[in-house]
C-alpha cells in the first residue's frame, strides 16, 4: 500500500491516468465484462449509466421498494420516475413476478439491486427486459463477486454501476465507483461524461460532469482487488458460522438464498419482530449492530413529493422494521460469531421468561 502511495505521489499525475487505466482493466477481468469506467462514486456510476441510455423525463425506471436511497436518487437525478416494486420477503431482493406487473408503456429500465451482497434472480429479470425491450442497469454496489446461474453480477445489465465506498466489499480509502458494461460505445460515452463531456482537453462534445477517479484510489484499489476473492470467502465462512450458531433461535429469521444465486455477504442481515430491543440488548453487551435501512426511500422526506404514503409498500416497510445487520467482516473468527450468538440467545431467554 505504501509503495503504491509513493508511486502515485512521485508521478505528479493524480487524476485519470495510468493507475486508473490499469485498475479498469483489472476490474473488467475480475467482473468478466469488456469495459470498466472508473468514476467518483457509486451514485455517479448509476446516474451516468442511466444518462448514457438516454433516460430522462417521462421515463419510468423500475426500482426496488427496499434499497439504499442512492438507487432512487440516480433515477430522479436524470429526471425519470422511480416505480417501486416489492421484494421477496425471504431474500429482500426484487421479486421478478412483481416486476412483470409493474411494466407500463413508459417503462424503460429495470434496476435490480443485489442487496446485502446476494444476486437477484437475473435470468428472469433479463428475460422480462428482453421481452419488453427494456434496459437493465444493475446496482452492484454491494455485491462485487456475487453470481446468478454462474454469471457475475455487474455483467448482466446493459450498463451497471458499482461503488468502492470504504465500507463496501471492495473499498477505497475515500469515495470511488465504476460503471461496468459489455457495450464499448456506452463505455465510451461514460468516459466522456465523467470528464466534462470532453475527449480532447478543452473541446466539449456534451455537457458532462466532473466525476473522475483519482490515481491514488485506483492504485490502492488495484492492490485490494487482488485480495477480494479471499475476503469474499472469509465473509462466506463467517455467514456459515452464523447459520450454524443461530439455527436454533426461533425468533430470528436468517438470510435465505435464492436458487441459483450466490451471496458475498456485504451484510449478514437477520429479521426479528423484536429488532429494537435486540439491538439494545446487544449494545449493552458491547456488540454493535446496524440497521440497513431504517426508512425505505418512499417514506423519506426527500421523496415526500412522490406521494407514496406509509402502507403503500408493506413488505419493504416490514423489512425495514425488522432487519438487523450483525457484525460481519473478513477475518472475523468463529469465536466472535459465538459471542454474538450467545448475546442473542441471552436476549431470547429474557423474552421467553416474560
Ligand atoms: C453504497 C451504495 C450506493 C452508492 O454508492 P456511493 O459510492 O456511496 O455513492 C448505491 N447503491 C447501493 C445499494 C449502495 O449500497
Short mmCIF file of C-alpha atoms and ligand atoms in Angstrom, two decimals:
data_model
loop_
_atom_site.label_atom_id
_atom_site.label_comp_id
_atom_site.label_asym_id
_atom_site.label_seq_id
_atom_site.Cartn_x
_atom_site.Cartn_y
_atom_site.Cartn_z
CA UNK A 1 0.00 0.00 0.00
CA UNK A 2 2.72 2.47 0.96
CA UNK A 3 4.65 1.62 -2.22
CA UNK A 4 1.56 2.37 -4.32
CA UNK A 5 1.06 5.64 -2.46
CA UNK A 6 4.64 6.72 -3.13
CA UNK A 7 4.45 5.62 -6.77
CA UNK A 8 1.44 7.89 -7.34
CA UNK A 9 2.90 10.72 -5.26
CA UNK A 10 6.10 10.67 -7.31
CA UNK A 11 4.27 10.50 -10.64
CA UNK A 12 2.85 14.03 -10.34
CA UNK A 13 -0.27 12.72 -12.12
CA UNK A 14 -3.21 12.46 -9.77
CA UNK A 15 -6.46 12.18 -11.74
CA UNK A 16 -7.35 9.77 -14.59
CA UNK A 17 -4.02 8.29 -15.54
CA UNK A 18 -2.18 5.01 -15.83
CA UNK A 19 -3.33 3.64 -12.46
CA UNK A 20 -6.98 4.24 -13.39
CA UNK A 21 -6.46 2.59 -16.78
CA UNK A 22 -4.82 -0.44 -15.17
CA UNK A 23 -7.47 -0.70 -12.48
CA UNK A 24 -10.23 -0.52 -15.08
CA UNK A 25 -8.67 -3.42 -16.99
CA UNK A 26 -8.14 -5.46 -13.86
CA UNK A 27 -11.67 -4.85 -12.62
CA UNK A 28 -13.06 -5.82 -16.05
CA UNK A 29 -11.15 -9.10 -15.83
CA UNK A 30 -12.44 -9.69 -12.30
CA UNK A 31 -16.05 -8.86 -13.20
CA UNK A 32 -15.95 -10.64 -16.57
CA UNK A 33 -17.01 -7.62 -18.58
CA UNK A 34 -15.29 -5.97 -21.51
CA UNK A 35 -15.39 -2.41 -20.11
CA UNK A 36 -15.00 -0.70 -16.74
CA UNK A 37 -15.04 3.08 -16.38
CA UNK A 38 -13.86 4.45 -13.04
CA UNK A 39 -15.89 7.34 -11.65
CA UNK A 40 -16.04 9.39 -8.47
CA UNK A 41 -18.57 7.28 -6.54
CA UNK A 42 -21.35 4.71 -6.84
CA UNK A 43 -24.19 7.21 -7.15
CA UNK A 44 -22.47 8.90 -10.10
CA UNK A 45 -21.92 5.48 -11.69
CA UNK A 46 -25.69 4.87 -11.63
CA UNK A 47 -26.54 8.39 -12.82
CA UNK A 48 -24.10 8.15 -15.74
CA UNK A 49 -25.37 4.66 -16.60
CA UNK A 50 -28.94 5.97 -16.90
CA UNK A 51 -27.80 9.06 -18.75
CA UNK A 52 -25.88 7.21 -21.48
CA UNK A 53 -29.00 5.12 -22.07
CA UNK A 54 -30.87 8.36 -22.71
CA UNK A 55 -33.18 8.00 -19.71
CA UNK A 56 -34.89 11.22 -18.64
CA UNK A 57 -38.19 13.00 -18.03
CA UNK A 58 -41.25 10.94 -18.96
CA UNK A 59 -39.42 7.64 -18.49
CA UNK A 60 -40.19 5.11 -15.78
CA UNK A 61 -37.48 3.09 -14.07
CA UNK A 62 -38.39 0.03 -12.02
CA UNK A 63 -36.54 0.08 -8.69
CA UNK A 64 -36.79 -2.00 -5.51
CA UNK A 65 -39.02 -0.55 -2.79
CA UNK A 66 -36.31 -1.56 -0.28
CA UNK A 67 -32.89 -0.31 -1.19
CA UNK A 68 -30.38 2.31 -0.20
CA UNK A 69 -31.73 5.65 -1.40
CA UNK A 70 -28.90 6.06 -3.95
CA UNK A 71 -30.71 3.75 -6.38
CA UNK A 72 -33.75 6.03 -6.43
CA UNK A 73 -31.63 9.20 -6.44
CA UNK A 74 -29.95 8.12 -9.66
CA UNK A 75 -33.38 7.83 -11.29
CA UNK A 76 -34.70 11.18 -10.08
CA UNK A 77 -31.38 12.95 -10.80
CA UNK A 78 -31.83 12.19 -14.52
CA UNK A 79 -35.43 13.39 -14.31
CA UNK A 80 -37.08 9.96 -14.62
CA UNK A 81 -39.75 8.43 -12.37
CA UNK A 82 -38.89 5.62 -9.95
CA UNK A 83 -41.53 2.86 -9.99
CA UNK A 84 -41.02 0.82 -6.81
CA UNK A 85 -41.50 -2.94 -6.79
CA UNK A 86 -41.70 -5.01 -3.63
CA UNK A 87 -39.04 -7.60 -2.75
CA UNK A 88 -39.35 -11.27 -1.92
CA UNK A 89 -39.56 -11.23 1.90
CA UNK A 90 -37.19 -14.21 2.21
CA UNK A 91 -34.23 -12.72 0.28
CA UNK A 92 -35.06 -8.98 0.43
CA UNK A 93 -34.33 -8.92 -3.32
CA UNK A 94 -36.53 -7.76 -6.20
CA UNK A 95 -39.36 -10.22 -7.00
CA UNK A 96 -39.37 -10.85 -10.78
CA UNK A 97 -43.08 -11.75 -10.84
CA UNK A 98 -43.89 -8.34 -9.35
CA UNK A 99 -41.51 -6.62 -11.77
CA UNK A 100 -43.58 -8.06 -14.64
CA UNK A 101 -46.73 -6.48 -13.17
CA UNK A 102 -45.11 -3.05 -12.85
CA UNK A 103 -44.16 -2.73 -16.54
CA UNK A 104 -46.08 0.02 -18.39
CA UNK A 105 -45.69 1.63 -21.84
CA UNK A 106 -43.44 4.25 -20.17
CA UNK A 107 -41.06 1.71 -18.62
CA UNK A 108 -37.53 1.98 -19.96
CA UNK A 109 -35.26 0.36 -17.38
CA UNK A 110 -35.26 -2.30 -14.67
CA UNK A 111 -32.76 -1.53 -11.88
CA UNK A 112 -32.11 -4.63 -9.77
CA UNK A 113 -30.12 -4.09 -6.58
CA UNK A 114 -28.16 -7.10 -5.34
CA UNK A 115 -28.99 -6.19 -1.79
CA UNK A 116 -26.65 -7.12 1.07
CA UNK A 117 -24.46 -8.99 -1.48
CA UNK A 118 -26.92 -11.55 -2.82
CA UNK A 119 -27.51 -11.74 -6.58
CA UNK A 120 -31.07 -11.07 -7.78
CA UNK A 121 -32.83 -13.68 -9.92
CA UNK A 122 -31.18 -12.27 -13.02
CA UNK A 123 -32.23 -14.93 -15.53
CA UNK A 124 -35.89 -13.98 -15.10
CA UNK A 125 -35.15 -10.26 -14.91
CA UNK A 126 -33.11 -10.33 -18.16
CA UNK A 127 -35.84 -12.35 -19.90
CA UNK A 128 -38.50 -9.84 -18.84
CA UNK A 129 -36.34 -6.97 -20.05
CA UNK A 130 -35.78 -8.63 -23.43
CA UNK A 131 -39.47 -9.42 -23.80
CA UNK A 132 -40.47 -5.80 -23.17
CA UNK A 133 -37.44 -4.12 -24.83
CA UNK A 134 -36.25 -2.61 -21.56
CA UNK A 135 -32.73 -1.84 -20.44
CA UNK A 136 -31.26 -3.36 -17.30
CA UNK A 137 -28.99 -1.29 -15.05
CA UNK A 138 -27.66 -3.33 -12.13
CA UNK A 139 -26.90 -1.56 -8.89
CA UNK A 140 -23.93 -3.73 -7.95
CA UNK A 141 -22.66 -1.56 -5.11
CA UNK A 142 -22.97 -4.32 -2.50
CA UNK A 143 -22.27 -7.47 -4.49
CA UNK A 144 -18.90 -7.45 -6.27
CA UNK A 145 -18.14 -11.12 -6.92
CA UNK A 146 -21.68 -12.48 -6.45
CA UNK A 147 -23.21 -14.55 -9.24
CA UNK A 148 -26.50 -15.83 -10.56
CA UNK A 149 -26.51 -19.08 -12.53
CA UNK A 150 -22.72 -18.84 -12.70
CA UNK A 151 -22.60 -15.33 -14.15
CA UNK A 152 -21.29 -12.38 -12.14
CA UNK A 153 -23.47 -9.50 -11.01
CA UNK A 154 -22.49 -6.33 -12.81
CA UNK A 155 -22.12 -8.25 -16.08
CA UNK A 156 -25.80 -8.85 -16.91
CA UNK A 157 -27.16 -5.37 -17.42
CA UNK A 158 -26.64 -3.11 -20.44
CA UNK A 159 -24.67 -0.77 -18.23
CA UNK A 160 -24.16 -1.15 -14.49
CA UNK A 161 -22.85 0.77 -11.51
CA UNK A 162 -20.79 -0.25 -8.52
CA UNK A 163 -19.31 1.55 -5.52
CA UNK A 164 -15.94 1.43 -3.81
CA UNK A 165 -17.06 3.45 -0.79
CA UNK A 166 -14.75 2.40 2.07
CA UNK A 167 -17.40 0.20 3.72
CA UNK A 168 -18.16 -1.81 0.59
CA UNK A 169 -16.68 -5.28 -0.07
CA UNK A 170 -14.04 -3.64 -2.27
CA UNK A 171 -13.46 -0.29 -0.58
CA UNK A 172 -11.19 2.60 -1.49
CA UNK A 173 -9.70 4.99 1.08
CA UNK A 174 -12.30 7.55 0.12
CA UNK A 175 -15.04 7.78 -2.48
CA UNK A 176 -14.80 5.85 -5.74
CA UNK A 177 -17.07 3.93 -8.09
CA UNK A 178 -17.25 2.37 -11.53
CA UNK A 179 -19.51 1.63 -14.45
CA UNK A 180 -19.28 -1.85 -15.97
CA UNK A 181 -20.64 -2.79 -19.40
CA UNK A 182 -20.08 -5.11 -22.33
CA UNK A 183 -21.00 -2.31 -24.72
CA UNK A 184 -17.91 -0.38 -25.85
CA UNK A 185 -19.94 2.56 -27.17
CA UNK A 186 -21.78 3.02 -23.87
CA UNK A 187 -18.44 2.81 -22.05
CA UNK A 188 -17.01 5.50 -24.31
CA UNK A 189 -19.97 7.76 -23.58
CA UNK A 190 -19.47 7.31 -19.83
CA UNK A 191 -15.77 8.19 -20.28
CA UNK A 192 -16.78 11.41 -22.00
CA UNK A 193 -19.46 12.31 -19.45
CA UNK A 194 -17.23 11.72 -16.43
CA UNK A 195 -14.69 14.20 -17.75
CA UNK A 196 -16.65 17.38 -18.57
CA UNK A 197 -18.09 15.87 -21.74
CA UNK A 198 -14.66 16.03 -23.29
CA UNK A 199 -12.39 13.53 -25.01
CA UNK A 200 -9.88 16.09 -26.19
CA UNK A 201 -8.95 18.60 -23.49
CA UNK A 202 -10.88 21.89 -23.80
CA UNK A 203 -13.14 20.53 -26.57
CA UNK A 204 -16.52 19.54 -25.16
CA UNK A 205 -18.94 17.33 -27.06
CA UNK A 206 -21.68 17.20 -24.45
CA UNK A 207 -22.49 18.86 -21.14
CA UNK A 208 -20.66 16.46 -18.86
CA UNK A 209 -19.73 16.15 -15.21
CA UNK A 210 -16.61 16.08 -13.13
CA UNK A 211 -16.84 12.50 -11.87
CA UNK A 212 -13.30 11.25 -12.26
CA UNK A 213 -11.45 8.58 -10.34
CA UNK A 214 -8.26 9.59 -8.56
CA UNK A 215 -4.99 7.83 -9.36
CA UNK A 216 -4.34 7.24 -5.69
CA UNK A 217 -7.67 5.50 -5.16
CA UNK A 218 -7.14 3.42 -8.30
CA UNK A 219 -3.65 2.36 -7.17
CA UNK A 220 -4.97 1.29 -3.76
CA UNK A 221 -7.98 -0.46 -5.30
CA UNK A 222 -5.66 -2.46 -7.57
CA UNK A 223 -3.97 -3.91 -4.51
CA UNK A 224 -7.19 -4.59 -2.64
CA UNK A 225 -8.82 -6.17 -5.70
CA UNK A 226 -6.25 -8.96 -5.55
CA UNK A 227 -7.48 -9.81 -2.07
CA UNK A 228 -11.19 -9.53 -2.80
CA UNK A 229 -11.79 -13.22 -3.67
CA UNK A 230 -10.11 -14.22 -0.43
CA UNK A 231 -12.10 -11.67 1.61
CA UNK A 232 -15.28 -12.91 -0.02
CA UNK A 233 -14.50 -16.49 1.02
CA UNK A 234 -13.91 -15.27 4.56
CA UNK A 235 -17.24 -13.41 4.61
CA UNK A 236 -18.97 -16.57 3.36
CA UNK A 237 -17.27 -18.61 6.09
CA UNK A 238 -18.47 -16.15 8.73
CA UNK A 239 -22.01 -16.47 7.32
CA UNK A 240 -21.79 -20.26 7.53
CA UNK A 241 -20.78 -19.98 11.19
CA UNK A 242 -23.66 -17.60 11.88
CA UNK A 243 -26.08 -20.00 10.18
CA UNK A 244 -24.84 -22.81 12.40
CA UNK A 245 -24.73 -20.86 15.66
CA UNK A 246 -28.11 -19.17 15.16
CA UNK A 247 -30.05 -22.06 13.60
CA UNK A 248 -31.99 -22.95 16.74
CA UNK A 249 -33.10 -19.42 17.63
CA UNK A 250 -36.83 -19.37 16.92
CA UNK A 251 -37.37 -15.62 16.99
CA UNK A 252 -34.75 -14.97 14.30
CA UNK A 253 -35.15 -15.29 10.52
CA UNK A 254 -31.75 -15.94 8.90
CA UNK A 255 -30.77 -14.84 5.37
CA UNK A 256 -32.27 -17.10 2.68
CA UNK A 257 -30.53 -17.65 -0.63
CA UNK A 258 -32.46 -17.93 -3.88
CA UNK A 259 -31.83 -20.99 -6.01
CA UNK A 260 -29.03 -20.20 -8.46
CA UNK A 261 -27.79 -17.18 -6.50
CA UNK A 262 -24.59 -16.70 -4.55
CA UNK A 263 -24.17 -14.26 -1.68
CA UNK A 264 -20.99 -12.33 -0.88
CA UNK A 265 -22.32 -11.07 2.47
CA UNK A 266 -21.64 -7.40 2.24
CA UNK A 267 -24.00 -7.63 5.22
CA UNK A 268 -25.37 -10.53 7.25
CA UNK A 269 -28.92 -9.41 7.94
CA UNK A 270 -31.36 -11.19 10.24
CA UNK A 271 -35.01 -10.32 10.85
CA UNK A 272 -36.94 -10.28 14.11
CA UNK A 273 -40.09 -8.65 15.41
CA UNK A 274 -38.08 -7.62 18.49
CA UNK A 275 -35.44 -5.80 16.48
CA UNK A 276 -35.05 -2.61 18.51
CA UNK A 277 -34.97 -4.46 21.84
CA UNK A 278 -32.47 -6.97 20.50
CA UNK A 279 -30.23 -4.22 19.19
CA UNK A 280 -30.30 -2.51 22.60
CA UNK A 281 -29.61 -5.76 24.39
CA UNK A 282 -26.58 -6.49 22.18
CA UNK A 283 -25.36 -2.93 22.60
CA UNK A 284 -25.42 -3.49 26.37
CA UNK A 285 -23.06 -6.41 25.83
CA UNK A 286 -20.70 -4.33 23.71
CA UNK A 287 -21.91 -5.83 20.41
CA UNK A 288 -22.53 -3.17 17.79
CA UNK A 289 -25.15 -3.84 15.10
CA UNK A 290 -26.63 -1.68 12.37
CA UNK A 291 -29.92 -1.26 10.53
CA UNK A 292 -29.91 -1.33 6.72
CA UNK A 293 -32.12 0.56 6.30
CA UNK A 294 -34.46 2.02 8.92
CA UNK A 295 -36.60 4.04 6.47
CA UNK A 296 -37.41 2.87 2.92
CA UNK A 297 -36.95 5.52 0.20
CA UNK A 298 -40.70 6.13 -0.32
CA UNK A 299 -41.05 7.23 3.32
CA UNK A 300 -38.05 9.57 3.23
CA UNK A 301 -38.77 13.27 3.49
CA UNK A 302 -36.70 13.69 0.34
CA UNK A 303 -39.42 11.83 -1.60
CA UNK A 304 -42.49 13.38 0.02
CA UNK A 305 -43.26 14.81 -3.44
CA UNK A 306 -43.83 11.32 -4.85
CA UNK A 307 -46.81 10.99 -2.52
CA UNK A 308 -46.23 7.34 -1.63
CA UNK A 309 -47.76 7.10 1.86
CA UNK A 310 -46.96 4.61 4.64
CA UNK A 311 -48.67 1.31 3.91
CA UNK A 312 -48.04 1.60 0.15
CA UNK A 313 -45.12 -0.88 0.19
CA UNK A 314 -45.83 -3.09 3.20
CA UNK A 315 -43.11 -5.67 2.51
CA UNK A 316 -40.39 -3.02 2.34
CA UNK A 317 -41.83 -1.35 5.43
CA UNK A 318 -41.89 -4.58 7.40
CA UNK A 319 -38.34 -5.49 6.36
CA UNK A 320 -37.18 -2.03 7.45
CA UNK A 321 -38.85 -2.51 10.84
CA UNK A 322 -37.39 -5.96 11.48
CA UNK A 323 -33.91 -6.06 9.88
CA UNK A 324 -30.69 -6.13 11.88
CA UNK A 325 -27.18 -6.36 10.43
CA UNK A 326 -24.93 -8.45 12.65
CA UNK A 327 -21.17 -7.81 12.81
CA UNK A 328 -19.53 -9.11 9.63
CA UNK A 329 -16.00 -8.58 8.36
CA UNK A 330 -13.38 -10.69 6.62
CA UNK A 331 -11.21 -12.22 9.30
CA UNK A 332 -13.99 -12.38 11.88
CA UNK A 333 -13.42 -15.60 13.84
CA UNK A 334 -15.85 -18.30 14.92
CA UNK A 335 -15.18 -17.16 18.47
CA UNK A 336 -16.53 -13.70 17.60
CA UNK A 337 -19.54 -15.30 15.97
CA UNK A 338 -20.16 -17.42 19.07
CA UNK A 339 -20.09 -14.31 21.27
CA UNK A 340 -22.74 -12.62 19.09
CA UNK A 341 -24.82 -15.81 19.10
CA UNK A 342 -24.59 -16.04 22.89
CA UNK A 343 -25.72 -12.43 23.17
CA UNK A 344 -28.76 -13.16 21.01
CA UNK A 345 -29.52 -16.34 22.97
CA UNK A 346 -29.49 -14.47 26.29
CA UNK A 347 -31.95 -12.00 24.77
CA UNK A 348 -34.21 -14.83 23.68
CA UNK A 349 -34.24 -16.26 27.21
CA UNK A 350 -35.19 -12.83 28.53
CA UNK A 351 -38.14 -12.60 26.12
CA UNK A 352 -39.33 -16.14 26.77
CA UNK A 353 -39.29 -15.54 30.52
CA UNK A 354 -41.67 -12.56 30.15
C1 LIG B 1 -23.32 2.39 -1.43
C2 LIG B 1 -24.44 2.22 -2.36
C3 LIG B 1 -24.64 3.08 -3.45
C4 LIG B 1 -23.89 4.35 -3.66
O1 LIG B 1 -22.53 4.29 -3.60
P1 LIG B 1 -21.66 5.59 -3.18
O2 LIG B 1 -20.30 5.23 -3.61
O3 LIG B 1 -21.82 5.76 -1.71
O4 LIG B 1 -22.21 6.76 -3.93
C5 LIG B 1 -25.66 2.79 -4.33
N1 LIG B 1 -26.47 1.75 -4.15
C6 LIG B 1 -26.32 0.90 -3.11
C7 LIG B 1 -27.24 -0.26 -2.98
C8 LIG B 1 -25.32 1.12 -2.18
O5 LIG B 1 -25.20 0.29 -1.14
#
